[in-house]
mmCIF file of C-alpha atoms and ligand atoms in Angstrom:
data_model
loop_
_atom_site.group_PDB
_atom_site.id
_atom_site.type_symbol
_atom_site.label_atom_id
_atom_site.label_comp_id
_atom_site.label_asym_id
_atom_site.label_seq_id
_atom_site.Cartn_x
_atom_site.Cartn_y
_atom_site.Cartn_z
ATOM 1 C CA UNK A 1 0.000 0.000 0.000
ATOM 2 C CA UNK A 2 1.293 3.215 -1.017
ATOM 3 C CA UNK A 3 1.565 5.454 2.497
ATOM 4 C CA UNK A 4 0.438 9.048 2.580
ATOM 5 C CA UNK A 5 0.648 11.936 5.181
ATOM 6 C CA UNK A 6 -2.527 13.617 6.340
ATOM 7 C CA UNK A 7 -2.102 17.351 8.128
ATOM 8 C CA UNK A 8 -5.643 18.813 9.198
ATOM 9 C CA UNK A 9 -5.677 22.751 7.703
ATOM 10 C CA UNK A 10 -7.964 24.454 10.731
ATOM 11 C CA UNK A 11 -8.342 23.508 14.260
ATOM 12 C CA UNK A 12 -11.704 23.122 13.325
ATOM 13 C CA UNK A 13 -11.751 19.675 11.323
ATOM 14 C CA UNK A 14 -12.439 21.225 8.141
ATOM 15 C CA UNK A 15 -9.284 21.241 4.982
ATOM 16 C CA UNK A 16 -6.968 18.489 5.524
ATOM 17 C CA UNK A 17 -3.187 18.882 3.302
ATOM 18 C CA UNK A 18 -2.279 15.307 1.503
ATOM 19 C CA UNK A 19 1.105 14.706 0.638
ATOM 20 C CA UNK A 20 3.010 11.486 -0.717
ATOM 21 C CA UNK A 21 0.206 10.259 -3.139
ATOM 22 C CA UNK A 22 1.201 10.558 -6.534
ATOM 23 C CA UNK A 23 -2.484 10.615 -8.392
ATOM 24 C CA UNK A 24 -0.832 10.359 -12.501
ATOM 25 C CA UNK A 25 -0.619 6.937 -11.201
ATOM 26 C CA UNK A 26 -3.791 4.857 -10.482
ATOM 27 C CA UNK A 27 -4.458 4.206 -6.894
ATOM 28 C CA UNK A 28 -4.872 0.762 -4.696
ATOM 29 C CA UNK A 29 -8.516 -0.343 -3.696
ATOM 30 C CA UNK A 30 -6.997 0.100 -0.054
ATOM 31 C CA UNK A 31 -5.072 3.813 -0.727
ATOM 32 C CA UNK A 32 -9.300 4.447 -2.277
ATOM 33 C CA UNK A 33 -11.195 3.449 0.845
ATOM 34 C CA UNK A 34 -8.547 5.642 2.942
ATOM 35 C CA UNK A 35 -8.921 8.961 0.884
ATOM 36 C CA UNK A 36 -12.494 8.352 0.796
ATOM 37 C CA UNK A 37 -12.465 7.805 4.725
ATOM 38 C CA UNK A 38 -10.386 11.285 4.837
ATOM 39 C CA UNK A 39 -13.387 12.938 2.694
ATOM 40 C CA UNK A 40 -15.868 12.458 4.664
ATOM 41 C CA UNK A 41 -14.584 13.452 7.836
ATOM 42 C CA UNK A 42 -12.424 16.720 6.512
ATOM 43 C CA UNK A 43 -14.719 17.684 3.436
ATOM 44 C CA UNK A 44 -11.659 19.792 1.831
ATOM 45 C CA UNK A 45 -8.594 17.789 0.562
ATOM 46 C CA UNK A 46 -5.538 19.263 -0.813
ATOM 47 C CA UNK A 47 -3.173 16.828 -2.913
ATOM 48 C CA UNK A 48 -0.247 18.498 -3.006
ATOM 49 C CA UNK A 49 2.693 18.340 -5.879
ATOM 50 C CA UNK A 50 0.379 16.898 -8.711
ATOM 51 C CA UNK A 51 1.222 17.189 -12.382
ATOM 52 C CA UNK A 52 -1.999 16.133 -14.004
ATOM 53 C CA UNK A 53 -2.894 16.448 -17.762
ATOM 54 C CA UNK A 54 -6.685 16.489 -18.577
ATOM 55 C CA UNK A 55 -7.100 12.616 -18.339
ATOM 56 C CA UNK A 56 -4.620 11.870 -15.836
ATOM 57 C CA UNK A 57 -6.841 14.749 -13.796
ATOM 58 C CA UNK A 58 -10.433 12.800 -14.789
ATOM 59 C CA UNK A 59 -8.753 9.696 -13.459
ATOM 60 C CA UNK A 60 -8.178 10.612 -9.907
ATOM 61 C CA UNK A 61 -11.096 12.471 -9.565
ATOM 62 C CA UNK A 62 -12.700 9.377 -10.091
ATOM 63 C CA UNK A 63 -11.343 7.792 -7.093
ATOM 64 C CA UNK A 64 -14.190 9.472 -5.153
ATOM 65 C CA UNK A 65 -17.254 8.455 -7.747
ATOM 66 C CA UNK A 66 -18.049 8.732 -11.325
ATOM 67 C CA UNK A 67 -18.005 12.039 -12.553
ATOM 68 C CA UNK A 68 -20.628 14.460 -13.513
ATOM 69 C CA UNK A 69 -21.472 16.635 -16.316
ATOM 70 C CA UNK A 70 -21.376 20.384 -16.133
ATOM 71 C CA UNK A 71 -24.032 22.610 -17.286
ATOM 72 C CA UNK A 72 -22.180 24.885 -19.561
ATOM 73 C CA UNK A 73 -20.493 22.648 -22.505
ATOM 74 C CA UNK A 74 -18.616 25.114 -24.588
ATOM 75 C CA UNK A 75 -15.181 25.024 -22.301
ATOM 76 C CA UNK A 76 -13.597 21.631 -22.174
ATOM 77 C CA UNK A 77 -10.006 20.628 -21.865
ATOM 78 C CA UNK A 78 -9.659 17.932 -23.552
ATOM 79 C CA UNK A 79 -11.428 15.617 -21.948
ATOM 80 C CA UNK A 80 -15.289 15.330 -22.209
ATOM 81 C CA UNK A 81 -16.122 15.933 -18.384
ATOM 82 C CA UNK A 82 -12.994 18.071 -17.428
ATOM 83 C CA UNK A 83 -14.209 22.066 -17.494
ATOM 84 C CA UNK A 84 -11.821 24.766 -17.875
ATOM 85 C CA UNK A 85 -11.748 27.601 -15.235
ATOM 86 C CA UNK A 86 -10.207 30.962 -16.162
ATOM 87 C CA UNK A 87 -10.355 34.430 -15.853
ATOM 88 C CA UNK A 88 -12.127 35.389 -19.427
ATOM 89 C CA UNK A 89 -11.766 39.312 -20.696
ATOM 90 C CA UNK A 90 -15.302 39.485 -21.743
ATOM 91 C CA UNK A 91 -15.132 43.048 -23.275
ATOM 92 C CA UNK A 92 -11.736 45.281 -23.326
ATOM 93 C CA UNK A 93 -10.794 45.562 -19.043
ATOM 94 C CA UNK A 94 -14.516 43.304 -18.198
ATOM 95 C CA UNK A 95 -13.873 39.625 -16.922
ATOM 96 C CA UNK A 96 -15.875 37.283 -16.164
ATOM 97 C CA UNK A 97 -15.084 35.440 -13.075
ATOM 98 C CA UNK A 98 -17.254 32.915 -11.830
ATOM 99 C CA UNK A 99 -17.989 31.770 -8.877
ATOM 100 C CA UNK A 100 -17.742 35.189 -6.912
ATOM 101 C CA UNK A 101 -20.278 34.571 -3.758
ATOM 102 C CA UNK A 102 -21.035 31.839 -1.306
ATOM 103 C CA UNK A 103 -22.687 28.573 -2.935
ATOM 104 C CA UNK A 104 -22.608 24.983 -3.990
ATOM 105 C CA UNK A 105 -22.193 23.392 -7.154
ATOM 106 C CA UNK A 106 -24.787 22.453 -9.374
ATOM 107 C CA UNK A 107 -27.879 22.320 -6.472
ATOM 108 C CA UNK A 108 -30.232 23.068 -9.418
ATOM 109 C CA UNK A 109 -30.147 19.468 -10.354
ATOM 110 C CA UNK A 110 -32.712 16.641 -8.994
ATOM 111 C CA UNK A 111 -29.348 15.050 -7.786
ATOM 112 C CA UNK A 112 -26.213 18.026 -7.139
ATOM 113 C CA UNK A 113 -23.114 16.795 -7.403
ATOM 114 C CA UNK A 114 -21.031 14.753 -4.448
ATOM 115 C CA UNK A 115 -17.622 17.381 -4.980
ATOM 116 C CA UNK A 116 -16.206 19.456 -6.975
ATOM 117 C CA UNK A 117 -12.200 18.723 -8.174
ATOM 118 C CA UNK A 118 -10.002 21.783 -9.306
ATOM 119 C CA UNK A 119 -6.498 21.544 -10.626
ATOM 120 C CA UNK A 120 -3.898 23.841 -11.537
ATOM 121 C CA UNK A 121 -2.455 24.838 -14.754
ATOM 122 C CA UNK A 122 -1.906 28.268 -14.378
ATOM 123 C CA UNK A 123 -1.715 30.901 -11.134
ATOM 124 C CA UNK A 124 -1.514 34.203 -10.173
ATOM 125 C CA UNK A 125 1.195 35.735 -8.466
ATOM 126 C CA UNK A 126 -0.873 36.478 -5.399
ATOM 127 C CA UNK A 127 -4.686 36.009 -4.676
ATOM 128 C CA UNK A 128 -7.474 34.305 -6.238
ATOM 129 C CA UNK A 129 -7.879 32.230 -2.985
ATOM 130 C CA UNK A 130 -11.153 30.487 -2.869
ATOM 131 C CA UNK A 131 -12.859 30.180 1.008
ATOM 132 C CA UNK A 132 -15.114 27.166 2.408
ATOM 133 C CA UNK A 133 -16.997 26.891 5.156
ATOM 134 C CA UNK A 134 -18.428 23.809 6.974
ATOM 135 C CA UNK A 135 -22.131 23.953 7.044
ATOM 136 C CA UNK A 136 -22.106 20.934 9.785
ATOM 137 C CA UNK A 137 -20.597 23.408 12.193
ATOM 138 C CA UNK A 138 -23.014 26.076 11.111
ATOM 139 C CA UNK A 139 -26.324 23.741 11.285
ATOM 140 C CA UNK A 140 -25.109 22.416 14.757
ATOM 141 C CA UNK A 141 -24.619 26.259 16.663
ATOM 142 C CA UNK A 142 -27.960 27.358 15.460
ATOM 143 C CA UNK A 143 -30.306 28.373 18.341
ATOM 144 C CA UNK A 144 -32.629 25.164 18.793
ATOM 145 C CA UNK A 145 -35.611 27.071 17.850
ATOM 146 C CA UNK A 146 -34.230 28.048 14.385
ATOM 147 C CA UNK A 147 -33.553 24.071 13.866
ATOM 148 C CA UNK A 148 -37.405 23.667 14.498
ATOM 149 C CA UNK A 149 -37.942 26.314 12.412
ATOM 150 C CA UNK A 150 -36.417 25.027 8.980
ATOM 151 C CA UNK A 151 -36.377 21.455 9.957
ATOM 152 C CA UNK A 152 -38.785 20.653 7.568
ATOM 153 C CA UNK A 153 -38.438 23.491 4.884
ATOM 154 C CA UNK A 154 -37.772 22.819 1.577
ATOM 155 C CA UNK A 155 -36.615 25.264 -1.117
ATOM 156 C CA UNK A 156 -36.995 25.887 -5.153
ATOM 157 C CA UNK A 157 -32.987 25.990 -6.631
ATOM 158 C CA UNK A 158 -33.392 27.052 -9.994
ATOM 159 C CA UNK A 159 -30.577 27.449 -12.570
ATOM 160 C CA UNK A 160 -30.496 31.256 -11.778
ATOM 161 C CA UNK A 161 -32.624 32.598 -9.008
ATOM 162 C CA UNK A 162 -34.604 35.965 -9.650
ATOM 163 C CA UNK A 163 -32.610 36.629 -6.115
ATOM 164 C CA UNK A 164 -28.957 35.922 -7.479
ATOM 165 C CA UNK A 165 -26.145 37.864 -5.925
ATOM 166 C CA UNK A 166 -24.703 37.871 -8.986
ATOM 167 C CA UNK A 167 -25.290 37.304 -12.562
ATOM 168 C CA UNK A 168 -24.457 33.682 -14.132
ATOM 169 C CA UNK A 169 -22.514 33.587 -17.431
ATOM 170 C CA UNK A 170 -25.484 32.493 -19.887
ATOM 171 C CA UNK A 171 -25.871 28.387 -21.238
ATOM 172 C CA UNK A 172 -25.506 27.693 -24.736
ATOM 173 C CA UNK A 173 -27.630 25.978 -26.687
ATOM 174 C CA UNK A 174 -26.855 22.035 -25.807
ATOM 175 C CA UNK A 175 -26.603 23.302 -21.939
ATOM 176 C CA UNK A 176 -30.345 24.804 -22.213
ATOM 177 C CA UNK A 177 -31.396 21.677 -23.350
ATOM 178 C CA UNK A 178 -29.934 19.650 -20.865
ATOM 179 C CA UNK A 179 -31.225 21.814 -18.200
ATOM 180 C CA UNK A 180 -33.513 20.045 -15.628
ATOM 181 C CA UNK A 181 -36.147 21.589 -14.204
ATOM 182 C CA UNK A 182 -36.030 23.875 -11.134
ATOM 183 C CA UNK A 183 -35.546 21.004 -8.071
ATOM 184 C CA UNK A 184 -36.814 21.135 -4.707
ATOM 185 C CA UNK A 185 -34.051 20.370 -1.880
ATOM 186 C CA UNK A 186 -34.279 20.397 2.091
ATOM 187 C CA UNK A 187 -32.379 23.551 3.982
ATOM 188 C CA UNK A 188 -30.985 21.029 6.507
ATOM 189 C CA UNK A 189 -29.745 17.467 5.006
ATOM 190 C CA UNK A 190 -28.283 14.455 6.455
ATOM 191 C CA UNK A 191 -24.937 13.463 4.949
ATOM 192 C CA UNK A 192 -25.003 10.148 3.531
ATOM 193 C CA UNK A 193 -21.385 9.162 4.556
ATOM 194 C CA UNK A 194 -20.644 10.840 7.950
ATOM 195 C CA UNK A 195 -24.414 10.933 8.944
ATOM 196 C CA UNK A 196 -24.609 14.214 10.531
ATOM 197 C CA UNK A 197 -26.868 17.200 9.883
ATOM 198 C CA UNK A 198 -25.985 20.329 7.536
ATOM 199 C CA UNK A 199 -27.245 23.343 6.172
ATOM 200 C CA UNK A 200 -28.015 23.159 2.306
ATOM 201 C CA UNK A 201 -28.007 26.949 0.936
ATOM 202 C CA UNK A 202 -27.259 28.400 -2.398
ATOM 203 C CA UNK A 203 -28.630 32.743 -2.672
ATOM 204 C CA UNK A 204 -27.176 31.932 -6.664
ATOM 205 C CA UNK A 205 -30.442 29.348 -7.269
ATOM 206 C CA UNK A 206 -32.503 29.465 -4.519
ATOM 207 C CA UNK A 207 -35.624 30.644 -5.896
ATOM 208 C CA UNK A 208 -38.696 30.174 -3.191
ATOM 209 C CA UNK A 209 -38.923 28.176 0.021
ATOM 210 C CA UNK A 210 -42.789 26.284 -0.109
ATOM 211 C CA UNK A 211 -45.091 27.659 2.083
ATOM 212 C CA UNK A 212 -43.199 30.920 2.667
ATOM 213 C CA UNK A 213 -43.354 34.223 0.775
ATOM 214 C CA UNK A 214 -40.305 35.386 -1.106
ATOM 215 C CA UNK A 215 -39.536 37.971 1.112
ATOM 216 C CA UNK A 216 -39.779 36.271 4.238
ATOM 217 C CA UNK A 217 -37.815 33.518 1.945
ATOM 218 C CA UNK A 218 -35.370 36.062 1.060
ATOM 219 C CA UNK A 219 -34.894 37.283 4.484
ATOM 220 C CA UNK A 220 -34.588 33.566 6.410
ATOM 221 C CA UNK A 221 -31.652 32.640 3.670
ATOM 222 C CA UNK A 222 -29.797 36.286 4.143
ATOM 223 C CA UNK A 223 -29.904 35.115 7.825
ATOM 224 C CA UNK A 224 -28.509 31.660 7.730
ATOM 225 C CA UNK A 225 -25.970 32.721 5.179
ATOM 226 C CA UNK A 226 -24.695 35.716 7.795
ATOM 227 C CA UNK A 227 -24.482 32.805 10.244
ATOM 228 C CA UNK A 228 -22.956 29.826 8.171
ATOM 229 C CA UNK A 229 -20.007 32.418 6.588
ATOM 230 C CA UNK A 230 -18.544 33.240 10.070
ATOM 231 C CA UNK A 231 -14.777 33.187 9.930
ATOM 232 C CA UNK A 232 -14.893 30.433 12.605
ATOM 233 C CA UNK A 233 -16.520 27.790 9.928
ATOM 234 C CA UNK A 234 -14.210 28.935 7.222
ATOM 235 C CA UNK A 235 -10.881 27.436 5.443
ATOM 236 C CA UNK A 236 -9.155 29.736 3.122
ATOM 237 C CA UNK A 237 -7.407 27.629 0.418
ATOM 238 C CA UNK A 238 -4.250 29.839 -0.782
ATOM 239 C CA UNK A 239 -3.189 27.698 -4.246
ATOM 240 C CA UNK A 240 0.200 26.528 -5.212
ATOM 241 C CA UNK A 241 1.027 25.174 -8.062
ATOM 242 C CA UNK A 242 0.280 21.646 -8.006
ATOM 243 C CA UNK A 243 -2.280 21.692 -5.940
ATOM 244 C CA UNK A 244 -5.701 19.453 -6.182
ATOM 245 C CA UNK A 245 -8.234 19.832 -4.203
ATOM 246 C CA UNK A 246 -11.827 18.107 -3.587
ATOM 247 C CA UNK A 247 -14.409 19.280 -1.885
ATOM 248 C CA UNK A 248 -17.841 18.143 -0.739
ATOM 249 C CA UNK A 249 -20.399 20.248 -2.414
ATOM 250 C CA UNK A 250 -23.064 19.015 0.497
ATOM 251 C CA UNK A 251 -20.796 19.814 3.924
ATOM 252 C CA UNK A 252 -18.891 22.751 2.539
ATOM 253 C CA UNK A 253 -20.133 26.090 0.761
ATOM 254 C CA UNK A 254 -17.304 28.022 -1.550
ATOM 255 C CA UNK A 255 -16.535 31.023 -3.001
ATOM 256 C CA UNK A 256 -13.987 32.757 -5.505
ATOM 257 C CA UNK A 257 -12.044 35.824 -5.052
ATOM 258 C CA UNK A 258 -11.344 38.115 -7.972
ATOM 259 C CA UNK A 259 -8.525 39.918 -5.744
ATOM 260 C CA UNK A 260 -5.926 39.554 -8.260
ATOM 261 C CA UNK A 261 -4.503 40.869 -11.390
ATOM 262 C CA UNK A 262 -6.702 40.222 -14.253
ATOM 263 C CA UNK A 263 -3.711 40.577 -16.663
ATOM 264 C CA UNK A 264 -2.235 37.662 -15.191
ATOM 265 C CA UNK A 265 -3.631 34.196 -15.900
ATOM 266 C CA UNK A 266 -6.001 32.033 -13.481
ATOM 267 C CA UNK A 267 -6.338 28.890 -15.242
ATOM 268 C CA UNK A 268 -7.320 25.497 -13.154
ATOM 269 C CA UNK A 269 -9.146 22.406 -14.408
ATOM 270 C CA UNK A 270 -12.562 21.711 -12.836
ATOM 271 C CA UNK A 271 -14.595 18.267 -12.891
ATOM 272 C CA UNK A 272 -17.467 17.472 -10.357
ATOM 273 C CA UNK A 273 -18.375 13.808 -8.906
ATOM 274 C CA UNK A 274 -21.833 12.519 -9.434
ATOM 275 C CA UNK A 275 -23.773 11.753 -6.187
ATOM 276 C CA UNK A 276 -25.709 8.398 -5.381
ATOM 277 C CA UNK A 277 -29.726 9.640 -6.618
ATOM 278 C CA UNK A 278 -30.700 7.221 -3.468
ATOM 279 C CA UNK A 279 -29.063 9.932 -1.188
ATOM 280 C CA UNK A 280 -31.686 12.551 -2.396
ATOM 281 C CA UNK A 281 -34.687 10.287 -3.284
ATOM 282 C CA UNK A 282 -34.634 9.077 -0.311
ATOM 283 C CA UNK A 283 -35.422 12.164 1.315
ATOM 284 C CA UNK A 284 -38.728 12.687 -0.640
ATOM 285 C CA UNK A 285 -36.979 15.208 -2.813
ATOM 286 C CA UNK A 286 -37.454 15.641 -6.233
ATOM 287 C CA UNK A 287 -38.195 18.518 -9.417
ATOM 288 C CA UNK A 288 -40.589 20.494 -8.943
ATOM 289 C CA UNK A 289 -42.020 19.315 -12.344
ATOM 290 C CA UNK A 290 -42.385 16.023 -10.786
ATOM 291 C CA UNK A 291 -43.925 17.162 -7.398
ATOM 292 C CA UNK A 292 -46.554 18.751 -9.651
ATOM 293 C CA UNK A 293 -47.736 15.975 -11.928
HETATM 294 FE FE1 FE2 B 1 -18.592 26.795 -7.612
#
């Protein structure tokens, strides 16, 4: 079995730094079981010193589950599944960066992804950090009577709420018609592999909450995000070169930071992990286009 070191990033359980692991390489059943182990109990892993082309890259990230389309199909690297990330000069001195508030992958889908897998190719000199926080943490401090409160809410995550921080680059036309209806997901989840409670937010998609009106809606979600982005949940991921890193687009929310120079290049491959359809299912959620029929 090929050994690896494990050093936790925050005192705080949440980021943990891998080093020893050589990923261009495949990995033992035994190595698999171990990573996946490390997953689910620090929801943020760094491999460190990786050289990964496109495939090599879809390979590992494969190690934690099959992996999962992405919405937008007009920026692949190579590989079918493996998305380019980039700072993009959309007009002269405009980029587009995405990812630039608090959210999870994908939660417009009937079944959101398991994690999200970036890689680099290309960094900045300084910045472009991207931030997590654990949303166990921030389900378990809530006062007791805000757990009754949303214990049994469920909300609309469309592909781009009417309530968006921010704008989302538009689909093209194969990603429009691949788009699933608007789904319906819980605001606090169990996590199928370490079985505790978190908080499931996204202000990018969240559209309604049933049974509430949109601006009490509005109002509970600017609430729960003020708690669950404390600094005391958070990781801050600085990149170096090399770097992979997985994260677990149920336990952890993320966000990009446009801090640098947009002259300089921010280039990283990006693939997501399908989850098991079971996990949500069996929660009684589903698209709203179903719930309706
Ligand atoms: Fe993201």
């Amino acid at each position: 079995m090929s050994a690896y070191t494990i050093n936790p990033m925050t005192s705080h359980g949440t980021g943990a730094e891998i080093r020893g692991l050589d990923l261009s390489r495949p990995v033992d059943p035994e190595v698999k079981k171990r990573v996946n182990d490390d997953f689910a109990k620090h929801h943020v892993l760094i491999f460190r010193d990786q050289k990964l082309d496109s495939h090599q890259f879809a390979a590992a990230g494969e190690i934690f589950g099959p992996l999962m389309s992405h919405h937008h199909k007009d920026i692949r690297a190579g590989h079918p599944e493996v998305y380019e990330v980039r700072n993009v000069e959309v007009a002269p001195g405009k980029y587009h960066i995405q990812g630039g508030s608090f959210h999870t992958d994908h939660s417009n889908h009937p079944c959101p992804p398991r994690a999200t897998v970036l890689h680099t190719v290309s960094l900045p000199r300084s910045g472009g950090d991207t931030q997590f926080v654990n949303m166990h943490l921030a389900y378990e401090d809530l006062p007791e009577t805000t757990k009754r409160r949303i214990g049994g809410l469920k909300a609309v995550h469309a592909f781009e709420s009417r309530y968006s921080p921010r704008k989302l680059r538009p689909l093209d036309e194969e990603g429009r018609k691949q788009l699933p209806p608007p789904a319906l997901h819980p605001l606090v989840r169990v996590h199928p592999d370490n079985g505790r409670k978190f908080l499931y937010l996204n202000p990018v998609r969240i559209d309604a909450i049933i049974g509430m009106t949109d601006e009490d809606a509005l109002a509970l979600v600017a609430e729960l995000m003020a708690h669950a982005t404390q600094k005391k949940y958070e990781y801050r991921h600085k990149w170096v070169m090399g770097d992979m890193v997985i994260w677990d687009d149920r336990s952890v929310m993320h966000q990009a930071n446009p801090d640098y120079d947009m002259k300089e290049l921010r280039h990283l491959y990006r693939i997501m992990i399908q989850d098991d359809p079971k996990h949500w299912v069996a929660e009684g959620e589903k698209t709203l286009a179903a719930a309706a029929a």
